[in-house]
Short mmCIF file of the C-alpha atoms (twelve columns), coordinates in Angstrom:
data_MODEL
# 
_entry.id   MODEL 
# 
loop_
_atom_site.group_PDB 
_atom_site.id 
_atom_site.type_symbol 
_atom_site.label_atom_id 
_atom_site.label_alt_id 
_atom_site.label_comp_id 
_atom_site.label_asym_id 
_atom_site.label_seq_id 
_atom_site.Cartn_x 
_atom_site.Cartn_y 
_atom_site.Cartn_z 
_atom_site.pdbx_PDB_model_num 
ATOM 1   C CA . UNK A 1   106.245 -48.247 132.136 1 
ATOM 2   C CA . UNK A 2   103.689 -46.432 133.728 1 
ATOM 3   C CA . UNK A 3   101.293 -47.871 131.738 1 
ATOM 4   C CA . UNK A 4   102.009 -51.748 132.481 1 
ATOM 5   C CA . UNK A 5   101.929 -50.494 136.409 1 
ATOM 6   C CA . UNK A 6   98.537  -49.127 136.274 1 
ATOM 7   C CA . UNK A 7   96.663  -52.010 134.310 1 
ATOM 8   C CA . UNK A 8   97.227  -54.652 136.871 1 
ATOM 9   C CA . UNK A 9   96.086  -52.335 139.470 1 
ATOM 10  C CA . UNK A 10  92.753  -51.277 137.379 1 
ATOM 11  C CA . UNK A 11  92.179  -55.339 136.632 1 
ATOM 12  C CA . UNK A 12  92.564  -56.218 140.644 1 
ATOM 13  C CA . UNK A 13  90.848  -52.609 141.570 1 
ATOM 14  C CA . UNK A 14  87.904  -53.830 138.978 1 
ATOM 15  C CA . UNK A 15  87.885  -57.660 140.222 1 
ATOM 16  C CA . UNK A 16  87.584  -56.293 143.763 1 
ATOM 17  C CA . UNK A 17  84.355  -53.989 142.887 1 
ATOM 18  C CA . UNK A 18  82.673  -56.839 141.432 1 
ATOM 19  C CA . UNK A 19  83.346  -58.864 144.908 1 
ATOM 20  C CA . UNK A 20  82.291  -55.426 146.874 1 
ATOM 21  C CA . UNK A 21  79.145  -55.484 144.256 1 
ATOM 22  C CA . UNK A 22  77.993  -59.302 144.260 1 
ATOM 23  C CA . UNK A 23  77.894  -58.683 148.185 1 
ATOM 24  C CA . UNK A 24  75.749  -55.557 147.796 1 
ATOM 25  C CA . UNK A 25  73.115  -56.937 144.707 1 
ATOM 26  C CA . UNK A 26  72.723  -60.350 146.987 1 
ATOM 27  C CA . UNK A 27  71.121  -58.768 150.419 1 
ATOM 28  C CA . UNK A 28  69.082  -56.634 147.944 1 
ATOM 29  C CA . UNK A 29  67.868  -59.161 146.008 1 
ATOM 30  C CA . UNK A 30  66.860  -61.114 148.669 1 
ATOM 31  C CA . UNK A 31  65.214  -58.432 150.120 1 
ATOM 32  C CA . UNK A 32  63.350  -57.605 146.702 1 
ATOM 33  C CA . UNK A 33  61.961  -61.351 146.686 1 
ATOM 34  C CA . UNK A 34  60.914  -61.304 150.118 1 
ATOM 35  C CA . UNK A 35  59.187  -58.022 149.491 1 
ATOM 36  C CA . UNK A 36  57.665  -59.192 146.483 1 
ATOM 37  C CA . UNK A 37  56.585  -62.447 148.075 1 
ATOM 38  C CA . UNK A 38  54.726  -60.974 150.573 1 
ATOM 39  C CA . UNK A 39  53.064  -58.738 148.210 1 
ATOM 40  C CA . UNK A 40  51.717  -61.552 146.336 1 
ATOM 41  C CA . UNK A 41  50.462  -63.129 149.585 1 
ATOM 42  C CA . UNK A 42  48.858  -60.007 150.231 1 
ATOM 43  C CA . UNK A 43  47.312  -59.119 146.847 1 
ATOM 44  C CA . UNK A 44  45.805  -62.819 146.557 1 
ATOM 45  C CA . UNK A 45  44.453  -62.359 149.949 1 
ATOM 46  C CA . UNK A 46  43.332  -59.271 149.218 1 
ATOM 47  C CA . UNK A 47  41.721  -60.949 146.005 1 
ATOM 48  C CA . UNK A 48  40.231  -63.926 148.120 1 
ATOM 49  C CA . UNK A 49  38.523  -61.829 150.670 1 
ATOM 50  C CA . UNK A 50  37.413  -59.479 148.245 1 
ATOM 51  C CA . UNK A 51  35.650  -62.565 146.147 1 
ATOM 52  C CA . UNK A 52  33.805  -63.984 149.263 1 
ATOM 53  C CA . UNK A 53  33.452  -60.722 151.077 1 
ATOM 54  C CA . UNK A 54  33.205  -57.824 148.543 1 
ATOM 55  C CA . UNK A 55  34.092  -54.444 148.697 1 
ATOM 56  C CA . UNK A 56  33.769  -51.686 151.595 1 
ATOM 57  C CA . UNK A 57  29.893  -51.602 152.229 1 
ATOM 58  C CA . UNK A 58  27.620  -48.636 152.002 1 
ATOM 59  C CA . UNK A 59  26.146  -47.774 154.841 1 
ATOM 60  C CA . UNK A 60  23.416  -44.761 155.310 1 
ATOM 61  C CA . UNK A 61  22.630  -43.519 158.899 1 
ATOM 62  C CA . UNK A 62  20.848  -40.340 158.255 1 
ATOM 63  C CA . UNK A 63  17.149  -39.800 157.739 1 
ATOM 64  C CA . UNK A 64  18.104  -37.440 154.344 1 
ATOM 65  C CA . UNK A 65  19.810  -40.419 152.767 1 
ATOM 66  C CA . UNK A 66  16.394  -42.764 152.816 1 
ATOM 67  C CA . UNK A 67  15.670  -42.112 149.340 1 
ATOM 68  C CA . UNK A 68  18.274  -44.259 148.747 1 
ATOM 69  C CA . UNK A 69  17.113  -47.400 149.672 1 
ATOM 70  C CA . UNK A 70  16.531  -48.308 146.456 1 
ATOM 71  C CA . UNK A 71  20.004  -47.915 144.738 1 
ATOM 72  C CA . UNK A 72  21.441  -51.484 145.557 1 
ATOM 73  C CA . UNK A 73  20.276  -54.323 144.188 1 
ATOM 74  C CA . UNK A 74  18.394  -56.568 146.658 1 
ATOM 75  C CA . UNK A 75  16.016  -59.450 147.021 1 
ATOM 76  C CA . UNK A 76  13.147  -57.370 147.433 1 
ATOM 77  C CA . UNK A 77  11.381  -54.378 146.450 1 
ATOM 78  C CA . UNK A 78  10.702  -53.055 149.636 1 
ATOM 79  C CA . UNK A 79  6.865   -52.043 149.371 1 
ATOM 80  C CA . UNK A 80  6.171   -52.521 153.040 1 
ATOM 81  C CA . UNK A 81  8.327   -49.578 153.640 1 
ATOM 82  C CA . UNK A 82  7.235   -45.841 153.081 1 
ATOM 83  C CA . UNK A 83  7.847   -44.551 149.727 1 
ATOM 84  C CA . UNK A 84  8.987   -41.656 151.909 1 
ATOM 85  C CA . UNK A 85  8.796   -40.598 155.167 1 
ATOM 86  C CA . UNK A 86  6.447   -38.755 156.696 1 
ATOM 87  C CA . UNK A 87  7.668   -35.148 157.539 1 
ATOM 88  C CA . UNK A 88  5.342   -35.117 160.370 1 
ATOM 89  C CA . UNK A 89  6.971   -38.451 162.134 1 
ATOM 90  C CA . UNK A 90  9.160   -38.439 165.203 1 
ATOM 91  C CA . UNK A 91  11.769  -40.112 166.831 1 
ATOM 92  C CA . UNK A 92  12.442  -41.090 163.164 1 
ATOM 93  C CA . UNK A 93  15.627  -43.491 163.237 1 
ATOM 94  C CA . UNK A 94  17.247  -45.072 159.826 1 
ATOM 95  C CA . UNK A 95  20.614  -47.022 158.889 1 
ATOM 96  C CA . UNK A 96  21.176  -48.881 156.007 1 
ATOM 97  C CA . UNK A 97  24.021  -51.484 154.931 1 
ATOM 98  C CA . UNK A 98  24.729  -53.031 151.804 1 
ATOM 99  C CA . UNK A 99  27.676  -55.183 151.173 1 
ATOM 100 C CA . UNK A 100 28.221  -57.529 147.699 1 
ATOM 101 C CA . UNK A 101 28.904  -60.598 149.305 1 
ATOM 102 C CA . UNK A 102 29.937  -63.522 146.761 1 
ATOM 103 C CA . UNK A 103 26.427  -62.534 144.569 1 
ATOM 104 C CA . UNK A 104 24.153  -62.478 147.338 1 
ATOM 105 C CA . UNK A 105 24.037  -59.054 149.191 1 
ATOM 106 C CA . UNK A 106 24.261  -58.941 152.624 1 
ATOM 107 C CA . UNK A 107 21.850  -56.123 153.756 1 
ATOM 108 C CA . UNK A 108 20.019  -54.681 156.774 1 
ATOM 109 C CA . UNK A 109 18.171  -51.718 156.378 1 
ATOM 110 C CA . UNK A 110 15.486  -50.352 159.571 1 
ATOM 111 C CA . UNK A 111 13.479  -47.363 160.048 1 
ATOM 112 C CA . UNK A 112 11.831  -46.314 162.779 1 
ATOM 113 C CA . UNK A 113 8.930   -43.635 162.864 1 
ATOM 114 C CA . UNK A 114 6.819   -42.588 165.365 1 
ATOM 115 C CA . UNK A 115 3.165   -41.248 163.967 1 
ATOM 116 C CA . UNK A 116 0.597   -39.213 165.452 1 
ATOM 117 C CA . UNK A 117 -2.429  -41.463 166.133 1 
ATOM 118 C CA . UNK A 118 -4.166  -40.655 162.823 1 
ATOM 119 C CA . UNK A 119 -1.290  -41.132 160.391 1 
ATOM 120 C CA . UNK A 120 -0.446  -44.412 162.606 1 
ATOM 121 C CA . UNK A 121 -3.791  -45.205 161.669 1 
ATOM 122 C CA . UNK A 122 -3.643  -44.596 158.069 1 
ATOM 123 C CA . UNK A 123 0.016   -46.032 157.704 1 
ATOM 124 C CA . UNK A 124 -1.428  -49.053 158.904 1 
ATOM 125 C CA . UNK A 125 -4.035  -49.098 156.296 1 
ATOM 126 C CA . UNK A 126 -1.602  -49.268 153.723 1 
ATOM 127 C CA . UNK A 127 0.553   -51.793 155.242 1 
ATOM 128 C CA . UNK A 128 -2.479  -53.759 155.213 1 
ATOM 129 C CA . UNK A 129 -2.967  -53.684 151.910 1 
ATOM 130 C CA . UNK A 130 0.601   -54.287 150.219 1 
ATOM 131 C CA . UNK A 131 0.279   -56.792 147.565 1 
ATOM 132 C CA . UNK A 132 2.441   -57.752 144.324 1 
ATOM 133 C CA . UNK A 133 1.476   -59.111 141.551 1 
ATOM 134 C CA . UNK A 134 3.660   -60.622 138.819 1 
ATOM 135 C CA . UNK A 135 1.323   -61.358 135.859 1 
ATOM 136 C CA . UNK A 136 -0.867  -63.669 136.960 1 
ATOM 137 C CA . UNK A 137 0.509   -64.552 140.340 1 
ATOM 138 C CA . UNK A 138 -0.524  -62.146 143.160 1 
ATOM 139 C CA . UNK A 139 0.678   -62.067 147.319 1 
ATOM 140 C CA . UNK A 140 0.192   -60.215 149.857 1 
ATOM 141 C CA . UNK A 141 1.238   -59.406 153.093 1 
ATOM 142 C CA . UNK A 142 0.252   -61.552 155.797 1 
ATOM 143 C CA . UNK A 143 -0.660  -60.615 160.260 1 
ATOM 144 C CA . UNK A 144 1.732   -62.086 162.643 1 
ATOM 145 C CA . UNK A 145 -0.046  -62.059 165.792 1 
ATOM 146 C CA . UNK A 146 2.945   -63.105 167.859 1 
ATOM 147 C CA . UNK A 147 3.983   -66.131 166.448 1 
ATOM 148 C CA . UNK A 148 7.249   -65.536 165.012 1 
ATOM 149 C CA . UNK A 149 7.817   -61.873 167.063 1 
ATOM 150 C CA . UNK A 150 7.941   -60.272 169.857 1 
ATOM 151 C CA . UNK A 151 5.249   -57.730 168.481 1 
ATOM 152 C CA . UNK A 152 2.149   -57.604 165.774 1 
ATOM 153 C CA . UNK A 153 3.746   -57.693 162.261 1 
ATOM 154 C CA . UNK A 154 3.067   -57.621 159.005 1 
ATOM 155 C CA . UNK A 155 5.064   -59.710 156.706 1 
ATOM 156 C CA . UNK A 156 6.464   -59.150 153.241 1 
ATOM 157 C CA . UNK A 157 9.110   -61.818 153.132 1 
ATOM 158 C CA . UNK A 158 9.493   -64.879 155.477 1 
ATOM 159 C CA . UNK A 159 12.453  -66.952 154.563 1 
ATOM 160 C CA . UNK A 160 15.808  -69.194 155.680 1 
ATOM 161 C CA . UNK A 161 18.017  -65.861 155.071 1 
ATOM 162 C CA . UNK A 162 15.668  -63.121 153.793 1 
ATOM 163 C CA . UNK A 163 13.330  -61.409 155.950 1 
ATOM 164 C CA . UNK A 164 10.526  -58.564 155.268 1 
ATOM 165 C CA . UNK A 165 8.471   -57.136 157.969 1 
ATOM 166 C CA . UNK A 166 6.969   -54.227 160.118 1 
ATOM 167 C CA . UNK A 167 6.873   -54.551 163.696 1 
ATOM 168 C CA . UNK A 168 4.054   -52.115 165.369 1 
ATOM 169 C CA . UNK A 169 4.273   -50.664 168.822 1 
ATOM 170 C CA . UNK A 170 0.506   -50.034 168.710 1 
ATOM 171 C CA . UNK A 171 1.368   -48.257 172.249 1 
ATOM 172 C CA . UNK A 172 3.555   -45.807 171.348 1 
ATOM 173 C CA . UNK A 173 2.443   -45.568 167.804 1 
ATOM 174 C CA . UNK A 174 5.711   -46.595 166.320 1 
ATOM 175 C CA . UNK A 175 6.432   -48.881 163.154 1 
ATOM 176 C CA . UNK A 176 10.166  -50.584 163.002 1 
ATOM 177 C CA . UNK A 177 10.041  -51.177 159.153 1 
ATOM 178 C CA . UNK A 178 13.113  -54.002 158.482 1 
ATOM 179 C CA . UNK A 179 14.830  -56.107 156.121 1 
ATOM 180 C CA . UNK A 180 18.009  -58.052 156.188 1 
ATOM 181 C CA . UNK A 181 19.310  -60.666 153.302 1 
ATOM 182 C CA . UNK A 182 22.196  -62.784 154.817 1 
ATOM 183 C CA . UNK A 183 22.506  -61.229 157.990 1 
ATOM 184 C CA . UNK A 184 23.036  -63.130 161.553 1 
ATOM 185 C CA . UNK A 185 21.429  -62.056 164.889 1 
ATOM 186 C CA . UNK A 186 25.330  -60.372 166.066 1 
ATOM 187 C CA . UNK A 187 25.056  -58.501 162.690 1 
ATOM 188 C CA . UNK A 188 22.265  -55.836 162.993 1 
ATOM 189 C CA . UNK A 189 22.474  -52.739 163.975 1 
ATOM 190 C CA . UNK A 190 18.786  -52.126 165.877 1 
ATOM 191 C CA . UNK A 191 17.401  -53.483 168.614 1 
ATOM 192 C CA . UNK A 192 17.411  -57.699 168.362 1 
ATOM 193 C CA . UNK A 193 14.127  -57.787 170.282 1 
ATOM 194 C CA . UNK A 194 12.745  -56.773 166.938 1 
ATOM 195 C CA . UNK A 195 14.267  -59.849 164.868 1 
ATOM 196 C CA . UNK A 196 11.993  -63.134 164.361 1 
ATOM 197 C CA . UNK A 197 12.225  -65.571 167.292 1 
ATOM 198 C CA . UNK A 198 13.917  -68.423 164.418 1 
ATOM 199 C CA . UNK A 199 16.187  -65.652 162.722 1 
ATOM 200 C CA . UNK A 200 19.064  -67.397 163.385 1 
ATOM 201 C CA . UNK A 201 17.564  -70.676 161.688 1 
ATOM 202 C CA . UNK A 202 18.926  -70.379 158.058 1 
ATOM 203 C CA . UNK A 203 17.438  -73.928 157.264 1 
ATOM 204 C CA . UNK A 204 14.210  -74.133 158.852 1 
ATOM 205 C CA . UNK A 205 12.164  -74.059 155.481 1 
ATOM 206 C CA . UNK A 206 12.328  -76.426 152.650 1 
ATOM 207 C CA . UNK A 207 12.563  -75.315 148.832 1 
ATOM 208 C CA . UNK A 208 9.494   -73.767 148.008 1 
ATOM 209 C CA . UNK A 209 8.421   -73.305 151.172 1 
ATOM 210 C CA . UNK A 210 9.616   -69.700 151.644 1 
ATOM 211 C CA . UNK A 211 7.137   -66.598 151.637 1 
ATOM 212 C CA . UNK A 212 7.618   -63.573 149.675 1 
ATOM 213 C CA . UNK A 213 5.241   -61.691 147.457 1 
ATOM 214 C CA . UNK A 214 7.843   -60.609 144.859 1 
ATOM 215 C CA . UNK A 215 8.719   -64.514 144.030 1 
ATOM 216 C CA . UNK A 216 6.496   -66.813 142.521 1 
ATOM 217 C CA . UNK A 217 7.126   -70.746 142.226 1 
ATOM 218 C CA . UNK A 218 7.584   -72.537 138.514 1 
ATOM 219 C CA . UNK A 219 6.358   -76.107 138.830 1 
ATOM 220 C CA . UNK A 220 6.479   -79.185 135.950 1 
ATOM 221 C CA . UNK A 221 4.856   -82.284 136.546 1 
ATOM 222 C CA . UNK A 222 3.171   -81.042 139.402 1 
ATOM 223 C CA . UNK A 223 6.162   -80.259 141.652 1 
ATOM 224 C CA . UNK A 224 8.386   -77.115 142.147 1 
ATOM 225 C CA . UNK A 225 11.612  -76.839 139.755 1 
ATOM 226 C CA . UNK A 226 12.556  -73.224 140.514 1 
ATOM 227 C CA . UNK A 227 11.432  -70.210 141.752 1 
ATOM 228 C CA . UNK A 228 11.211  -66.295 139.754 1 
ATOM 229 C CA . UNK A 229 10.770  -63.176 140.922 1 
ATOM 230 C CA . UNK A 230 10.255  -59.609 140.488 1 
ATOM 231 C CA . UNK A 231 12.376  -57.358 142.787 1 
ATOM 232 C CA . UNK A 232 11.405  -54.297 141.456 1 
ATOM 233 C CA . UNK A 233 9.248   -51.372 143.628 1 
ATOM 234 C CA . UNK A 234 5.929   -52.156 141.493 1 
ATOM 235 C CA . UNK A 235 2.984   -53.513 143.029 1 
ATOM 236 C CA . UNK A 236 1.775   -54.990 139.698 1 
ATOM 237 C CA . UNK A 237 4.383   -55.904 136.327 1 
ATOM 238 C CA . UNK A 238 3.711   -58.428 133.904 1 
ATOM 239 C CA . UNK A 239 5.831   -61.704 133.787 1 
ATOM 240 C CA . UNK A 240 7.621   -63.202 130.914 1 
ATOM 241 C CA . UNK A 241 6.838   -66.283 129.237 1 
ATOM 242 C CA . UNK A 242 8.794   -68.476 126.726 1 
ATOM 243 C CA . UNK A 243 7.168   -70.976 124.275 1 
ATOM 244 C CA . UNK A 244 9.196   -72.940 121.808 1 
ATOM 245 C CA . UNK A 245 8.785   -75.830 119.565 1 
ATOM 246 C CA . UNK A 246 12.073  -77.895 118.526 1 
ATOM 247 C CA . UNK A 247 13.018  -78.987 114.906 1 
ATOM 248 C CA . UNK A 248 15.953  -80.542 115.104 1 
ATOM 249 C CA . UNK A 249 19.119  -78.193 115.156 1 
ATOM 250 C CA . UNK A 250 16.829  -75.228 115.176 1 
ATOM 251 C CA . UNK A 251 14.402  -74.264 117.886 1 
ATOM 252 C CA . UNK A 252 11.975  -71.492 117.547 1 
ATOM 253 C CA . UNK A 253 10.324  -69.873 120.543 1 
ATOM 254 C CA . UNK A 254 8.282   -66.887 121.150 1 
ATOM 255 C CA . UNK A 255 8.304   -64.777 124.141 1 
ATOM 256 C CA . UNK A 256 5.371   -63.047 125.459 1 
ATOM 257 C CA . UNK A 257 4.400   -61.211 128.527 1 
ATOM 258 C CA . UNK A 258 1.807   -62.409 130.807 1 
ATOM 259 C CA . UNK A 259 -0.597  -59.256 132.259 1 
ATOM 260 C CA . UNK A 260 -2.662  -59.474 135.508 1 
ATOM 261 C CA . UNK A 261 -5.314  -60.858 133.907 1 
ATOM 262 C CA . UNK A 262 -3.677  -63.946 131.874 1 
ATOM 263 C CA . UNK A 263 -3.241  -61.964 128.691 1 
ATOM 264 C CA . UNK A 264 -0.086  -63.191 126.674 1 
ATOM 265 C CA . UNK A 265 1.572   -59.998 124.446 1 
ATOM 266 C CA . UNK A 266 4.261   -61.063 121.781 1 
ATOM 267 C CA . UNK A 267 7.439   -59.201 122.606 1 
ATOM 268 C CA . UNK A 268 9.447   -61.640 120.183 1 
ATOM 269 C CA . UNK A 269 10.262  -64.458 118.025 1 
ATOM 270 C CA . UNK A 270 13.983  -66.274 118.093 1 
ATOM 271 C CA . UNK A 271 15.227  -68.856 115.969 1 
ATOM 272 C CA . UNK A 272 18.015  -71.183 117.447 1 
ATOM 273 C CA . UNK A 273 20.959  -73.267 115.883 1 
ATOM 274 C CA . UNK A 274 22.964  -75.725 117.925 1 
ATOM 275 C CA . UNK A 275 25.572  -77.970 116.144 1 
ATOM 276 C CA . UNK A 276 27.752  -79.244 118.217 1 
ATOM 277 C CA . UNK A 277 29.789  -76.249 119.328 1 
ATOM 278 C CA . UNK A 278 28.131  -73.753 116.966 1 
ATOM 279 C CA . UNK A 279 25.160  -71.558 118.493 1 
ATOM 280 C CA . UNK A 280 23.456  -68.716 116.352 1 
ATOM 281 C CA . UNK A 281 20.376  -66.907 116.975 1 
ATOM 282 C CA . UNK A 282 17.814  -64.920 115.059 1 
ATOM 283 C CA . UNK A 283 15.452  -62.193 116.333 1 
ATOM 284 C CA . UNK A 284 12.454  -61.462 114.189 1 
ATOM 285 C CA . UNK A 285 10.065  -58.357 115.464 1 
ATOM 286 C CA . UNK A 286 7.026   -59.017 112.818 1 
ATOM 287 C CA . UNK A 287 4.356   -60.183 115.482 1 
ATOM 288 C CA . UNK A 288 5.294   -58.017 118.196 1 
ATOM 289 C CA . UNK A 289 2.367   -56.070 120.080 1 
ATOM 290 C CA . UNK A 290 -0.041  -59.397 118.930 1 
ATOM 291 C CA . UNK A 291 -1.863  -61.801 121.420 1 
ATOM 292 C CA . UNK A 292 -0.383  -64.832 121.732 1 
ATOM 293 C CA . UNK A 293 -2.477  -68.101 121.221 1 
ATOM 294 C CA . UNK A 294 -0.480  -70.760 120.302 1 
ATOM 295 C CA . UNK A 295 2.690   -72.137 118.297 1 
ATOM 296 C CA . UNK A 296 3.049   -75.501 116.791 1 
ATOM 297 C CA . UNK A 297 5.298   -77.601 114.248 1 
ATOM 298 C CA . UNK A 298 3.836   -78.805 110.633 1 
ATOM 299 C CA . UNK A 299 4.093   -82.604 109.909 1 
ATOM 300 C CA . UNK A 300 7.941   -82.943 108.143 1 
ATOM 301 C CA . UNK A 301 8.683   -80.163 111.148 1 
ATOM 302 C CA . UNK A 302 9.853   -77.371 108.296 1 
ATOM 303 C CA . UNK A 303 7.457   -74.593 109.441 1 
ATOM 304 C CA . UNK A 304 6.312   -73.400 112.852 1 
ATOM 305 C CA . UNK A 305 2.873   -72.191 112.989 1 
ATOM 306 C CA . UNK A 306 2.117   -69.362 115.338 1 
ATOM 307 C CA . UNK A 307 -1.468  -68.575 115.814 1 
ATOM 308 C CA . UNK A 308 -2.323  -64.617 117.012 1 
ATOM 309 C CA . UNK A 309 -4.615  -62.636 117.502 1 
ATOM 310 C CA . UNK A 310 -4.671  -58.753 116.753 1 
ATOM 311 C CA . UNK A 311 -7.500  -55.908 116.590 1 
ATOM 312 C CA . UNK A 312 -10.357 -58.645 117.748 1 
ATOM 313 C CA . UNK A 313 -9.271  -60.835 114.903 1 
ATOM 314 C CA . UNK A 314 -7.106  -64.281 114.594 1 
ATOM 315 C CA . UNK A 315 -4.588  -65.152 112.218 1 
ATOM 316 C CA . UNK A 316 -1.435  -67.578 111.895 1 
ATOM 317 C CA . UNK A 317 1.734   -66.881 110.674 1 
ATOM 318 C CA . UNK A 318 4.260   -69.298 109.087 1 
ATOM 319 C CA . UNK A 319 7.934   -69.035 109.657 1 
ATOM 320 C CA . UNK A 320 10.246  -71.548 107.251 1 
ATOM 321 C CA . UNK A 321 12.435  -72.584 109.780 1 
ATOM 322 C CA . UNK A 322 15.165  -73.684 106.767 1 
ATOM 323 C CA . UNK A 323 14.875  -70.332 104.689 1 
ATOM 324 C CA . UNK A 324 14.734  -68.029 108.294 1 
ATOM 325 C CA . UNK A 325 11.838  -65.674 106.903 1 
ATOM 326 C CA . UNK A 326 7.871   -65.623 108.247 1 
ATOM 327 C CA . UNK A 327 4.779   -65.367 105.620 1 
ATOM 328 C CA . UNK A 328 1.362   -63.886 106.813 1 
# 
């Protein structure tokens, strides 16, 4: 008997927990969605800002830290500046930021030095003199005598949204070395008496029109198709060169490097297949560390004909484009 009276009451005690429990699990999961809605919306804002905006910048504002200047990659290789400064300087005054902004840094970086009339004077002679040179191709720095500042400058790199320059306070002996990539007038840090007059006008130059000595233009036809550079701290590195003939499904080209002087070093030969979706690629070293001359196609386009020149002395080479192998 005791028995039969206690089931019921287990069943109804049981029924009512579930009741008690549904109420409890509802509020809660509510809650848990809400929660986990918002930290969605967060996250992909989070992920959205992070895409256009990057991540925390880095930002130097101590003279020791200068060195680093050239950690972060930037459209420029900063040869106006000082490849260190001058212990004997004062009134020396640095920051640096550097933010990776959507693949195009945003960056300002000034120093400030005041010289003593003799190393003013021979810091000027090698701002003077700052030049690159990527193979052939060479720039150099050019005098602002007020035209675009508020001071004498020399200028590395004039463009919509880059900028390069040293602004001298022949007075006081003082050089404000800057550059900013992607920076508006509200952003710097120094003193916006020393920014360009038009720095605010990101579209005041047409393509190609821009100035900087570490860029160089590539023209077909006559006209401007894109423009190359070298951001590197070198005054003087050789520039790369491609020349290919096409036979068919397979392309071959050579690449060489271009010195100062116009002389073309093979670095490498690549054969090409495209088929439809289907891309492969050979590299073949056997003519590397020869002078380039020229490369050409045979008549039923089977061999490619690469003429070199090595030690003083020319010679060709012939690579069967079908069986993938040169002869000499």
């Amino acid at each position: 008997m005791q028995q039969r009276t206690n089931r019921p009451n287990a069943l109804a005690n049981a029924k009512f927990s579930d009741k008690n429990t549904s109420k409890t699990l509802l509020p809660a999961i509510l809650i848990g969605s809400a929660a986990g809605f918002l930290l969605g919306v967060g996250l992909l804002a989070w992920l959205i800002h992070s895409f256009f905006f990057g991540p925390a910048p880095t930002i130097y504002e101590n003279a020791k830290d200068y060195g680093r200047c050239w950690d972060k990659q930037i459209h420029s290789g900063l040869l106006l500046f000082p490849a260190k400064i001058n212990p004997a300087t004062a009134n020396t005054e640095f920051y640096y930021y550097w933010r990776d902004t959507f693949n195009f840094p945003t960056a300002q970086i000034h120093l400030s030095c005041t010289y003593t009339p003799e190393d003013y004077a021979q810091e000027i002679s090698r701002i003077q003199s700052v030049s690159k040179q990527i193979g052939t191709h060479a720039e150099q720095v050019y005098f602002d005598n007020y035209t675009d500042f508020s001071y004498p400058a020399y200028v590395a790199v004039s463009g919509n949204n880059i900028w390069e320059y040293a602004l001298l306070l022949e007075e006081k002996h003082t050089i404000h070395y800057i550059f900013t990539e992607y920076c508006s007038s509200e952003d710097v840090h120094f003193d916006k008496s020393y920014l360009p007059r038009n720095f605010d006008d990101h579209s005041r130059l047409a393509f190609g029109e821009e100035f900087s000595i570490y860029e160089y233009p590539v023209y077909e036809n006559g006209k401007i198709t894109a423009v190359e550079g070298d951001y590197s701290h070198e005054a003087i590195v050789s520039q790369t060169e491609g020349h290919y003939v096409d036979a068919g499904k397979y392309s071959l080209q050579v690449t060489t490097e271009i010195d100062k002087d116009g002389t073309e070093t093979i670095q490498g030969c690549t054969l090409f297949y495209l088929d439809g979706t289907t891309e492969k690629t050979w590299d073949y070293p056997d003519l590397n560390g020869r002078i380039y001359h020229d490369i050409s196609l045979n008549k039923d386009r089977s061999q490619a004909i690469i003429t070199w020149e090595d030690g003083g002395e020319t010679g060709q080479s012939i690579f069967d484009i079908e069986k993938h192998e040169f002869t000499f």
